[in-house]
mmCIF file with all atom_site columns, C-alpha atoms in Angstrom:
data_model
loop_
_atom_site.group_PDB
_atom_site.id
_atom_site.type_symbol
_atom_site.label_atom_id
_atom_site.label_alt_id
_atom_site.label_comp_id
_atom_site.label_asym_id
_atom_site.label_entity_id
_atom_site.label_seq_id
_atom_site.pdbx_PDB_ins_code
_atom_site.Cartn_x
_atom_site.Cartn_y
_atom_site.Cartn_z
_atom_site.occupancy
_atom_site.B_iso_or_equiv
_atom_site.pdbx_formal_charge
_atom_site.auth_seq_id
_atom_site.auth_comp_id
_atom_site.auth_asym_id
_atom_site.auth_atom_id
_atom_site.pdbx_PDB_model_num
ATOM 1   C CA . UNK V 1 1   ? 134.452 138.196 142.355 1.00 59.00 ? 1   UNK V CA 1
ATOM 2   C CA . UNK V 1 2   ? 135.695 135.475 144.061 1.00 71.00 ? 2   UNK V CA 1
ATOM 3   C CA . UNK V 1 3   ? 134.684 131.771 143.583 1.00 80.00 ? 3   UNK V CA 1
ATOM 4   C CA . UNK V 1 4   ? 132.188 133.189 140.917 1.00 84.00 ? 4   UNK V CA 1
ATOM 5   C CA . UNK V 1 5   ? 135.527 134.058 138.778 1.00 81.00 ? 5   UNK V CA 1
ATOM 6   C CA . UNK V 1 6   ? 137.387 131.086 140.191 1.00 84.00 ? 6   UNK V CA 1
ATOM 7   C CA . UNK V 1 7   ? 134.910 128.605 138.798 1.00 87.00 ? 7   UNK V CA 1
ATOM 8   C CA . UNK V 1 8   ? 134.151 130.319 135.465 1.00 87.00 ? 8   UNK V CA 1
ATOM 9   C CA . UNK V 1 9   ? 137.707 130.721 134.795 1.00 85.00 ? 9   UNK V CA 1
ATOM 10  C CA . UNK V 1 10  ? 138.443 126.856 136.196 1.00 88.00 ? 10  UNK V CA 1
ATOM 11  C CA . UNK V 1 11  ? 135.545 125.888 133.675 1.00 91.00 ? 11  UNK V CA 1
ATOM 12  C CA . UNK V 1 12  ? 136.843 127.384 130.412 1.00 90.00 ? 12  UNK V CA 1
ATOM 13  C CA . UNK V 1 13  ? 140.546 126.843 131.147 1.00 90.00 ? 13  UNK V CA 1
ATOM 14  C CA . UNK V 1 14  ? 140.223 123.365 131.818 1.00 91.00 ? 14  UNK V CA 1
ATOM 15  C CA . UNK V 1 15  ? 136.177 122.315 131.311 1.00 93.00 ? 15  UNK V CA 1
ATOM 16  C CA . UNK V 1 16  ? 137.034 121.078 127.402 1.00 92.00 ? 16  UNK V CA 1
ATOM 17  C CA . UNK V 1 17  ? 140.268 119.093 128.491 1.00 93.00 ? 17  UNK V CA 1
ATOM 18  C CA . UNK V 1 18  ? 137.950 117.485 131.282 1.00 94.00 ? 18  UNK V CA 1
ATOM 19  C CA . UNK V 1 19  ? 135.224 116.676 128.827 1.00 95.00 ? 19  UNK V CA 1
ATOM 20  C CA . UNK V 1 20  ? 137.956 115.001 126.172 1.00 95.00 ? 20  UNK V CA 1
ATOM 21  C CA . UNK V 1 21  ? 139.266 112.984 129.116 1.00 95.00 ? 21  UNK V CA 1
ATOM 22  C CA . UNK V 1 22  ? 136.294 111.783 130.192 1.00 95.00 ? 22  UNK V CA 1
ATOM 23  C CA . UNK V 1 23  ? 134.713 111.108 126.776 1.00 95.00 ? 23  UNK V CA 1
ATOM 24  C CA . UNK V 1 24  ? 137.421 109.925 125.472 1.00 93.00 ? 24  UNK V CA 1
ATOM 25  C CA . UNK V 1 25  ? 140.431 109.068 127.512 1.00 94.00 ? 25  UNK V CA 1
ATOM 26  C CA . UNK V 1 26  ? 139.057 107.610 130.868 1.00 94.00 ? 26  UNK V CA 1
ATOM 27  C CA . UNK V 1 27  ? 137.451 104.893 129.471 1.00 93.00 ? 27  UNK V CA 1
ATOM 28  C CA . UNK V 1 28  ? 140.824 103.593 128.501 1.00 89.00 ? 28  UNK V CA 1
ATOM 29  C CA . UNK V 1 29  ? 143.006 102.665 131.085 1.00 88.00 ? 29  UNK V CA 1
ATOM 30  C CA . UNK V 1 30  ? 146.302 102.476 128.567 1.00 86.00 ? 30  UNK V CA 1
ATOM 31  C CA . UNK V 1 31  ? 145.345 105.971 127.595 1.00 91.00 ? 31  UNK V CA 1
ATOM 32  C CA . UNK V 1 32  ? 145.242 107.465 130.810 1.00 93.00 ? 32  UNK V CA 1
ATOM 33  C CA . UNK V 1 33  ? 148.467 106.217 131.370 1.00 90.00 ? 33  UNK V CA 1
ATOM 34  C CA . UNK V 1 34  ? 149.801 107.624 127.936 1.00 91.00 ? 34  UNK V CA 1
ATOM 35  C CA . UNK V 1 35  ? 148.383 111.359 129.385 1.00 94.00 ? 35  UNK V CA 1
ATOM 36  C CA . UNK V 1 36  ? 150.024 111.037 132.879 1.00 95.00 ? 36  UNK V CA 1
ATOM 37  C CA . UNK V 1 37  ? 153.151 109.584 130.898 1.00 93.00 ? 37  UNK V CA 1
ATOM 38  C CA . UNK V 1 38  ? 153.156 112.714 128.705 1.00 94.00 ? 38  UNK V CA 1
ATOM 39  C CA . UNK V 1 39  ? 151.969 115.246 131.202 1.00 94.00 ? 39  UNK V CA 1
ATOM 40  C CA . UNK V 1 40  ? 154.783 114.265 133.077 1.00 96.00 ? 40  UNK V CA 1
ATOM 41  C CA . UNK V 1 41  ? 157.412 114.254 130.154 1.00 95.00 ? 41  UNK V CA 1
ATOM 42  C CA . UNK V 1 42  ? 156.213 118.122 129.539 1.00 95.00 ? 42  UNK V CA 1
ATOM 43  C CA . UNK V 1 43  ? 156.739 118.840 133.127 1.00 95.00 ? 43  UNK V CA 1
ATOM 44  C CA . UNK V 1 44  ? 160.293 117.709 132.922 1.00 95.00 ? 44  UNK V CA 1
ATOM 45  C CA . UNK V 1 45  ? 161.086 119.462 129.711 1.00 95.00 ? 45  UNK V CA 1
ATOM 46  C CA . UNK V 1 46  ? 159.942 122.568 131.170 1.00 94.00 ? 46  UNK V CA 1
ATOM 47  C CA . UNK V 1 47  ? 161.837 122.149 134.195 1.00 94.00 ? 47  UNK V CA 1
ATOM 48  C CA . UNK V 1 48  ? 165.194 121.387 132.207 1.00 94.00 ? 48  UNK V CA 1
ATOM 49  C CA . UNK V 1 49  ? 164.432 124.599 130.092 1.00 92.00 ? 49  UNK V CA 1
ATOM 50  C CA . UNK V 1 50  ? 164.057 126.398 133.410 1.00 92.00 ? 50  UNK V CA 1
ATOM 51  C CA . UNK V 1 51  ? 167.164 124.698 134.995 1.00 93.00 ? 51  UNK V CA 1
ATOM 52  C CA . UNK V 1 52  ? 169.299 126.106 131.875 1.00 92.00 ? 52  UNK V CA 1
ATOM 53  C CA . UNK V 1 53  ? 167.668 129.509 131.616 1.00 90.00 ? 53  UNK V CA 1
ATOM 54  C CA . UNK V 1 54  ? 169.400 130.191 135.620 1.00 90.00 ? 54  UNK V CA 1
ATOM 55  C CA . UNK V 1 55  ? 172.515 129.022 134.686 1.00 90.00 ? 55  UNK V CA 1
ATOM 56  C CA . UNK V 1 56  ? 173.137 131.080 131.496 1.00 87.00 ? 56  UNK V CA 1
ATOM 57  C CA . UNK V 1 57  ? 172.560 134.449 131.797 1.00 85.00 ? 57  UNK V CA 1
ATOM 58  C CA . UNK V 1 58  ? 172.341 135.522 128.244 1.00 84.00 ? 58  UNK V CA 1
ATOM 59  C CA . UNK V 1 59  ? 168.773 133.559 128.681 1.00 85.00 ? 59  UNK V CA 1
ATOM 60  C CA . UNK V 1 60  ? 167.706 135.770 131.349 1.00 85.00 ? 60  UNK V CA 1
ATOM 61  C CA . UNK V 1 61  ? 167.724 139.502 129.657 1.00 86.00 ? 61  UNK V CA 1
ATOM 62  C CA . UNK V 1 62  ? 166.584 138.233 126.036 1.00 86.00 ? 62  UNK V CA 1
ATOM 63  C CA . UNK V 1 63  ? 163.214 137.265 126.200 1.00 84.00 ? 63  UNK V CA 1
ATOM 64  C CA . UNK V 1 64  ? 162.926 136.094 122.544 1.00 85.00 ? 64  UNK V CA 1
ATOM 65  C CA . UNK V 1 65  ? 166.035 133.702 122.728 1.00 89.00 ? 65  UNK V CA 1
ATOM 66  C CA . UNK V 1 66  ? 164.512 132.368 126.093 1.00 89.00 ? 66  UNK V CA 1
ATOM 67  C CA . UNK V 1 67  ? 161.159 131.411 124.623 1.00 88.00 ? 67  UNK V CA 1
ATOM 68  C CA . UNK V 1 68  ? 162.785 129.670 121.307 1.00 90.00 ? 68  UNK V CA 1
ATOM 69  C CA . UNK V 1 69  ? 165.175 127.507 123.713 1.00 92.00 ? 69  UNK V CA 1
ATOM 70  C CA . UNK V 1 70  ? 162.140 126.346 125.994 1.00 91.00 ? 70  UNK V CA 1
ATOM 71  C CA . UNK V 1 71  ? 159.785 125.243 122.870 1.00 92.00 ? 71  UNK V CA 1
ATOM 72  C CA . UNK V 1 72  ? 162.837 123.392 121.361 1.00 93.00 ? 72  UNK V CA 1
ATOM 73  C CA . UNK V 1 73  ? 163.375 121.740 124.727 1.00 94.00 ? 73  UNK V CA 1
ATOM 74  C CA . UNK V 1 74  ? 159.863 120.784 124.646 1.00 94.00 ? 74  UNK V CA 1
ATOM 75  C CA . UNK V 1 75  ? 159.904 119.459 121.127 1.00 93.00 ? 75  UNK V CA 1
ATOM 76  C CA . UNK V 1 76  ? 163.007 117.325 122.262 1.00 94.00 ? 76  UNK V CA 1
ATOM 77  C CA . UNK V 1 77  ? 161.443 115.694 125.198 1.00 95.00 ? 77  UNK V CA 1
ATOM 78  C CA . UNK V 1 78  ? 158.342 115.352 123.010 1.00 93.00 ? 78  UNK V CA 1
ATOM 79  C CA . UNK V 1 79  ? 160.570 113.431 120.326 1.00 94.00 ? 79  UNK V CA 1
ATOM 80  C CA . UNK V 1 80  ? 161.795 111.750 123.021 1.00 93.00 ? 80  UNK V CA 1
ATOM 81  C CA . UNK V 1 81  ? 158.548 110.851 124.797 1.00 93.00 ? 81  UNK V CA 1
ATOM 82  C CA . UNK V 1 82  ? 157.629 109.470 120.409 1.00 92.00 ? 82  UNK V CA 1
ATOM 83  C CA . UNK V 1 83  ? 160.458 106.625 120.940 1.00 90.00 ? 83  UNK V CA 1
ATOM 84  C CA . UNK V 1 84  ? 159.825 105.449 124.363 1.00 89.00 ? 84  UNK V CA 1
ATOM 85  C CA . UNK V 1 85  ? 156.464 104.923 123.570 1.00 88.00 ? 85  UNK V CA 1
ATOM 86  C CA . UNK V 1 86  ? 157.579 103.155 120.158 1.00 86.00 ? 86  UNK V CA 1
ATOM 87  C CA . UNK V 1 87  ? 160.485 101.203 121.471 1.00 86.00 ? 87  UNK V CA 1
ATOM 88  C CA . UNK V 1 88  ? 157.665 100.191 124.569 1.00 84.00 ? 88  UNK V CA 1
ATOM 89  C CA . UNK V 1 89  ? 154.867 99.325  122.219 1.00 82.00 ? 89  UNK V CA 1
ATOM 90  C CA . UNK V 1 90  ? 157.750 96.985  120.204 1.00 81.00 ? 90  UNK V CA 1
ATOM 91  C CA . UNK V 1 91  ? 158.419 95.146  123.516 1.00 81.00 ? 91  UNK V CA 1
ATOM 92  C CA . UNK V 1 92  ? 154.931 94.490  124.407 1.00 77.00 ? 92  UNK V CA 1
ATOM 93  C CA . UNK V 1 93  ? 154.176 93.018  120.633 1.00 73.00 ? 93  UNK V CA 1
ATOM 94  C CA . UNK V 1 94  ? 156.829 90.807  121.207 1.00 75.00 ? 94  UNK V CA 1
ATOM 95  C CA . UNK V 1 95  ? 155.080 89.302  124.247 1.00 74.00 ? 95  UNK V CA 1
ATOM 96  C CA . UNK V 1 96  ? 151.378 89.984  123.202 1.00 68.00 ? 96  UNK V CA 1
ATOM 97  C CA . UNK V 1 97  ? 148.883 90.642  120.547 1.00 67.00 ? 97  UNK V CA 1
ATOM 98  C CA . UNK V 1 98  ? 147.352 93.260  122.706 1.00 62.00 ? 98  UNK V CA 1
ATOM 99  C CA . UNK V 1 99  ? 147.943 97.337  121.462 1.00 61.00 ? 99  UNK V CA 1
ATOM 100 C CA . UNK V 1 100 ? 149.080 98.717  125.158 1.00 57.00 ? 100 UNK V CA 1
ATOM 101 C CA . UNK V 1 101 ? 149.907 101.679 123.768 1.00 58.00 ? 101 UNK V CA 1
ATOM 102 C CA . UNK V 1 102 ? 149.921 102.040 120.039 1.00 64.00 ? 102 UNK V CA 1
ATOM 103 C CA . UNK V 1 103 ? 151.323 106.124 119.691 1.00 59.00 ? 103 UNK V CA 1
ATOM 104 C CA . UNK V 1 104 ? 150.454 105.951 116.487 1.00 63.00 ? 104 UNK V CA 1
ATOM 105 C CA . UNK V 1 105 ? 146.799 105.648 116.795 1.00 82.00 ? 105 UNK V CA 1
ATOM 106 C CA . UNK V 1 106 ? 144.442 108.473 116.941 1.00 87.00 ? 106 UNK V CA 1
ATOM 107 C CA . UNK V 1 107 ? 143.149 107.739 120.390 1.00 89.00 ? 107 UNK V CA 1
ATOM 108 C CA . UNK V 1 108 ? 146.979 107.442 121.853 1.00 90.00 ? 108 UNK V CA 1
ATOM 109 C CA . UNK V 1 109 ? 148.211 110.735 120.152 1.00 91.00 ? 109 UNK V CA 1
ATOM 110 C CA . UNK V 1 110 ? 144.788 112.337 121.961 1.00 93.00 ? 110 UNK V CA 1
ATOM 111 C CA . UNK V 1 111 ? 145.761 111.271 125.036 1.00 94.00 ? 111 UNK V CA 1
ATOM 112 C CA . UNK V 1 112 ? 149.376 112.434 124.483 1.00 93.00 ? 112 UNK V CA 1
ATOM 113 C CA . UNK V 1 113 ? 148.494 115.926 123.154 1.00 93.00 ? 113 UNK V CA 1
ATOM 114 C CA . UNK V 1 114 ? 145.947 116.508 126.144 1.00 95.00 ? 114 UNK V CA 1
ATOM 115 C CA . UNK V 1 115 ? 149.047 115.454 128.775 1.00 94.00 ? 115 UNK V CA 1
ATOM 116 C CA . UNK V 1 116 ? 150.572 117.769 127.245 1.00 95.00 ? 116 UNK V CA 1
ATOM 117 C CA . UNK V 1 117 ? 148.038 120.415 127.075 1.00 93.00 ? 117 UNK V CA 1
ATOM 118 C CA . UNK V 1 118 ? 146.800 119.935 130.719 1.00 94.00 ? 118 UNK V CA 1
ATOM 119 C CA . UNK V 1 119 ? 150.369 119.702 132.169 1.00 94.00 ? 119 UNK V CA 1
ATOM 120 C CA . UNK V 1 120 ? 150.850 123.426 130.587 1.00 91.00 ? 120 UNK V CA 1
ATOM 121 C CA . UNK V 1 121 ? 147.980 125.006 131.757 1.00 91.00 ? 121 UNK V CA 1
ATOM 122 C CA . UNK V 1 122 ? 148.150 122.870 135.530 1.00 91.00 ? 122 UNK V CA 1
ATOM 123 C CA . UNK V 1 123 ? 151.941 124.788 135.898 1.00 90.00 ? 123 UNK V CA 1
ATOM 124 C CA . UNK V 1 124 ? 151.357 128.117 133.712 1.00 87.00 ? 124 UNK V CA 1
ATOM 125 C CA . UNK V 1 125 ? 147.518 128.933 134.832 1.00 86.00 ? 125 UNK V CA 1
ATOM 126 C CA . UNK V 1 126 ? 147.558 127.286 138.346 1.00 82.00 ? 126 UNK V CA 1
ATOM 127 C CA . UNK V 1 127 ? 148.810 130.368 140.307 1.00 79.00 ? 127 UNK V CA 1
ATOM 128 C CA . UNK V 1 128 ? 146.626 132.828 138.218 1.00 79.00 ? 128 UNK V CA 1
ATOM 129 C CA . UNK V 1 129 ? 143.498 130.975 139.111 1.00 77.00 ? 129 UNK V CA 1
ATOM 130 C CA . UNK V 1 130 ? 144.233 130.475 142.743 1.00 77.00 ? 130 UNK V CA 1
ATOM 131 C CA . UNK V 1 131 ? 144.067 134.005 142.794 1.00 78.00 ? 131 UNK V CA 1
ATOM 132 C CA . UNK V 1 132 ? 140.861 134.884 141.636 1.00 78.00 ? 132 UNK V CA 1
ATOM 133 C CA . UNK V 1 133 ? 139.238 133.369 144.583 1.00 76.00 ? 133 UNK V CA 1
ATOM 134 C CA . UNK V 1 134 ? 140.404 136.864 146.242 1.00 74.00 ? 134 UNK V CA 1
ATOM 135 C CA . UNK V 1 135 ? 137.949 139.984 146.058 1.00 75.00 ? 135 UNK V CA 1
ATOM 136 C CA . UNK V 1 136 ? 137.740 141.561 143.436 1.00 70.00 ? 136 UNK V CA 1
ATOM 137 C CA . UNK V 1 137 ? 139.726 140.874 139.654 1.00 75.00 ? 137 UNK V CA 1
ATOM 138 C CA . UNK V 1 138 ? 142.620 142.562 137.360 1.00 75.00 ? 138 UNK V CA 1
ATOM 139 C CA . UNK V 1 139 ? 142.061 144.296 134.313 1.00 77.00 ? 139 UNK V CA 1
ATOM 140 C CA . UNK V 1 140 ? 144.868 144.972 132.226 1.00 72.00 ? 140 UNK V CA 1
ATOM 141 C CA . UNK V 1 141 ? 145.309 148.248 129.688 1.00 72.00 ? 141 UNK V CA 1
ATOM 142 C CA . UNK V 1 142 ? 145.293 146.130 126.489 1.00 68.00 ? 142 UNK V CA 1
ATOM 143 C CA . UNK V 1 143 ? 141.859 144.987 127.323 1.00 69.00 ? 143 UNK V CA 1
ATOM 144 C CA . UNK V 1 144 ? 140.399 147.064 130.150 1.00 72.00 ? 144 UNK V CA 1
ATOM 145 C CA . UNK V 1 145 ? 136.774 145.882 129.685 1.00 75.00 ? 145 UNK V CA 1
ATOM 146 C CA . UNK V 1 146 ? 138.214 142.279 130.228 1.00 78.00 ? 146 UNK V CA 1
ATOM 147 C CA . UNK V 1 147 ? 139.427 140.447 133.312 1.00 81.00 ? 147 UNK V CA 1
ATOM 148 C CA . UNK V 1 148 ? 143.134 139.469 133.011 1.00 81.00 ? 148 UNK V CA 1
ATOM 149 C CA . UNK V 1 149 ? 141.951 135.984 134.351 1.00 83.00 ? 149 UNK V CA 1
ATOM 150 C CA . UNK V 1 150 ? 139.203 135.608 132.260 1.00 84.00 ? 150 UNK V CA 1
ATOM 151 C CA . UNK V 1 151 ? 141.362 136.550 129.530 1.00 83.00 ? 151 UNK V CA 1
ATOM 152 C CA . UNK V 1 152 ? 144.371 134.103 130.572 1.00 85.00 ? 152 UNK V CA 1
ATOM 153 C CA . UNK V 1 153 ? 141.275 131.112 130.845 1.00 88.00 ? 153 UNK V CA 1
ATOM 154 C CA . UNK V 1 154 ? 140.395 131.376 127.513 1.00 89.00 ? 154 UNK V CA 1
ATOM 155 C CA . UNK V 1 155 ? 144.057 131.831 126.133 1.00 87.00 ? 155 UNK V CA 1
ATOM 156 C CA . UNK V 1 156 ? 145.094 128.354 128.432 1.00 89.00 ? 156 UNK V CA 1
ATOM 157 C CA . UNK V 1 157 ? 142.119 126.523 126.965 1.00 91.00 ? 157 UNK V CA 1
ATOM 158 C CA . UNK V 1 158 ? 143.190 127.012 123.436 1.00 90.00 ? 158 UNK V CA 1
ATOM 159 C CA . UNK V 1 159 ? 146.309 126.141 124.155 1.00 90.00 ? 159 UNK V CA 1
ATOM 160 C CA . UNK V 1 160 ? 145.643 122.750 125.543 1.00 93.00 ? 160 UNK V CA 1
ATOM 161 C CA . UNK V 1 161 ? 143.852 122.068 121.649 1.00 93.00 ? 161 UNK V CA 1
ATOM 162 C CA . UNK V 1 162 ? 147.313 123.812 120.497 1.00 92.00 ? 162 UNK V CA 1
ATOM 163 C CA . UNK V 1 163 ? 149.569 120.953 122.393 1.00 92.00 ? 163 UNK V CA 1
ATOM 164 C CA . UNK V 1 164 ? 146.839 118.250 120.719 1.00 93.00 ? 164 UNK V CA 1
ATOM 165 C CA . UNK V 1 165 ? 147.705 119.301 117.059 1.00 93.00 ? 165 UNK V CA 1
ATOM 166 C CA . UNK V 1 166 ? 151.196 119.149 117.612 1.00 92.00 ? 166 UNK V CA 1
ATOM 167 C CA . UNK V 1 167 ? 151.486 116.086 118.784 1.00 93.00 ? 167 UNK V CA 1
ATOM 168 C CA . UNK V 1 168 ? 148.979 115.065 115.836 1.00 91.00 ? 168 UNK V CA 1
ATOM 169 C CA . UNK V 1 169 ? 151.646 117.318 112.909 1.00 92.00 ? 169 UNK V CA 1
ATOM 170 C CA . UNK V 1 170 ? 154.704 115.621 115.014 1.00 92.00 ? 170 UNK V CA 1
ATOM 171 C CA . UNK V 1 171 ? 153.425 112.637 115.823 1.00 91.00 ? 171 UNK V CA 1
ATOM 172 C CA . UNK V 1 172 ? 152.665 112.071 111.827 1.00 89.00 ? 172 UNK V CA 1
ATOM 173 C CA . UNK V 1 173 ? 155.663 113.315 110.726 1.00 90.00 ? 173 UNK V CA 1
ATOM 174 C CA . UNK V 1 174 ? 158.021 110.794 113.369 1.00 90.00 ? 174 UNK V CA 1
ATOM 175 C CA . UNK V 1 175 ? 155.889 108.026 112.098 1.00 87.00 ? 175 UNK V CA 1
ATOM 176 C CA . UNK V 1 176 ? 156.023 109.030 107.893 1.00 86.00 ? 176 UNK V CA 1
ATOM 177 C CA . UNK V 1 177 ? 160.333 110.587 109.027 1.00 85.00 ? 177 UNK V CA 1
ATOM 178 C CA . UNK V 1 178 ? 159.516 113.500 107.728 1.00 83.00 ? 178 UNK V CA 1
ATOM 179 C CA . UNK V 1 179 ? 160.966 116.263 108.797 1.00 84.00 ? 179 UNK V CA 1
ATOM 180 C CA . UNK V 1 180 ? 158.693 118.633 107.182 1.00 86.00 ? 180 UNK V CA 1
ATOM 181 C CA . UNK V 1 181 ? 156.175 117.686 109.546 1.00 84.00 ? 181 UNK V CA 1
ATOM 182 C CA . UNK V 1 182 ? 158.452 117.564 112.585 1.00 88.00 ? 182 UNK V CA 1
ATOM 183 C CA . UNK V 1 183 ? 159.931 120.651 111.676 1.00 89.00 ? 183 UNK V CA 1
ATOM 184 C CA . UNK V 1 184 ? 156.259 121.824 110.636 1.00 89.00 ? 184 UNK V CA 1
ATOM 185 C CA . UNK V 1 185 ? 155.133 121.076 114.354 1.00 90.00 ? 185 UNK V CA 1
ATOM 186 C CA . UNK V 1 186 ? 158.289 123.042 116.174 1.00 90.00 ? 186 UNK V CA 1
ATOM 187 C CA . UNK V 1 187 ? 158.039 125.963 113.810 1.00 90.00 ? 187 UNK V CA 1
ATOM 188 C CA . UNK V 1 188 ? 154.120 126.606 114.735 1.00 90.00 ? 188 UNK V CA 1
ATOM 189 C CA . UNK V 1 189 ? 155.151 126.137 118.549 1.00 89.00 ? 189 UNK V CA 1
ATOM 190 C CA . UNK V 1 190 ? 158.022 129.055 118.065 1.00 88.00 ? 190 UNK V CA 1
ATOM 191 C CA . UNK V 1 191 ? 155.642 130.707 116.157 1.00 88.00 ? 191 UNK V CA 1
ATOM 192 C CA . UNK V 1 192 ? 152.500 130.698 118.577 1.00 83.00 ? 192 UNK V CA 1
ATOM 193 C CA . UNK V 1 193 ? 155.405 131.426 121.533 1.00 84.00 ? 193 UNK V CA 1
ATOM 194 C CA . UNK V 1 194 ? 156.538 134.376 119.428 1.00 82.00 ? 194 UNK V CA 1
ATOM 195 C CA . UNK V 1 195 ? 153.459 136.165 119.178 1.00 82.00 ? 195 UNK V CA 1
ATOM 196 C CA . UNK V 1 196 ? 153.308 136.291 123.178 1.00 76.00 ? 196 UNK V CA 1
ATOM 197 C CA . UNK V 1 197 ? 156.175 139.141 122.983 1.00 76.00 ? 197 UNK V CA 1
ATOM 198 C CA . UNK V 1 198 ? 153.753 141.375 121.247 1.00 73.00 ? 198 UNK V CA 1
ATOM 199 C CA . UNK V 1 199 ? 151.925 141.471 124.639 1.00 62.00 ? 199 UNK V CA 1
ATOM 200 C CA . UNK V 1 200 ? 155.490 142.801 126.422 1.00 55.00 ? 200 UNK V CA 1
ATOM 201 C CA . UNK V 1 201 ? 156.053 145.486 123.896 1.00 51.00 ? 201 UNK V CA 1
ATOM 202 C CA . UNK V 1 202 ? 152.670 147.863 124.004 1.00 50.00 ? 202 UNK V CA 1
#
């Protein structure tokens, strides 16, 4: 297949996130910053789920236990990620009358989500689509009439729209404290992890 699969699978992966950030983010320099800020904050929660999982092993053979840990890292750092932008957005409004950052607006918590989204599928999918620029594809015996990479593309894309309603659900429930909507938010994200494992066990 080569670049013929490479750029199909580039396009649906990561050809709506591109669109919303052009449309939508670019235009606003704060809220390009917000979507590096939170791209970033994802990356690091990963990498501190990742840094745990090799030091305990109990991590390591249970698969289940594994994925709950890293999504309530990620919820963490994305709590955390909610009050840095708050307690920033506080400090600026006691110098100006400009919104820098505003999380609470629609706009911001776009910007946030799609961070989020693009960081995942930039670390997760990144590898996978380097490789389909080699001859040739992988089908897999779940779907056989279905590249695996064309498969993975569309699952990535619609989990970069997945990352952008949690941070709306989470976002909304920081900013009311309610923790149905927090916990609302992290239960979905265990949830859509948990469904992955049916994948491991045909």
């Amino acid at each position: 297949m080569g670049f013929t699969l490479f750029l199909g699978c580039f396009l649906i992966a990561l050809g709506p996130p591109i669109t919303i950030f052009l449309l939508a983010v670019a235009p606003n320099a704060n809220l390009v910053v917000l979507m590096v800020l939170s791209g970033f904050v994802w990356v690091l929660s990963i990498g501190s789920a990742s840094l745990v999982w090799q030091l305990l092993p109990p991590l390591q053979s249970n698969p289940g236990m594994a994925l709950v840990f890293a999504v309530l890292v990620q919820e963490a750092f994305r709590f955390g990620y909610y009050r840095i932008c708050t307690a920033a957005e506080r400090r600026v409004a006691a110098l100006t009358t400009q919104k820098l950052f505003c999380p609470n607006s629609f706009d911001s918590v776009l910007a946030s989500g799609l961070g989020f989204g693009t960081a995942t599928v930039l670390v997760m999918f990144g590898r996978g689509l380097e490789e389909t620029v080699s001859p040739g594809t992988v089908y897999v015996e779940s779907c056989s009439s279905m590249s695996y990479y064309f498969s993975s593309a569309l699952q990535y894309c619609a989990l970069v729209f997945l990352n952008i309603f949690l941070m709306v659900i989470a976002t909304e429930g920081y900013k009311r404290k309610s923790w149905v909507g927090a916990g609302g938010a992290c239960a979905l994200h265990v949830l859509g992890s948990l469904v992955t494992l049916f994948n491991g066990s045909r």
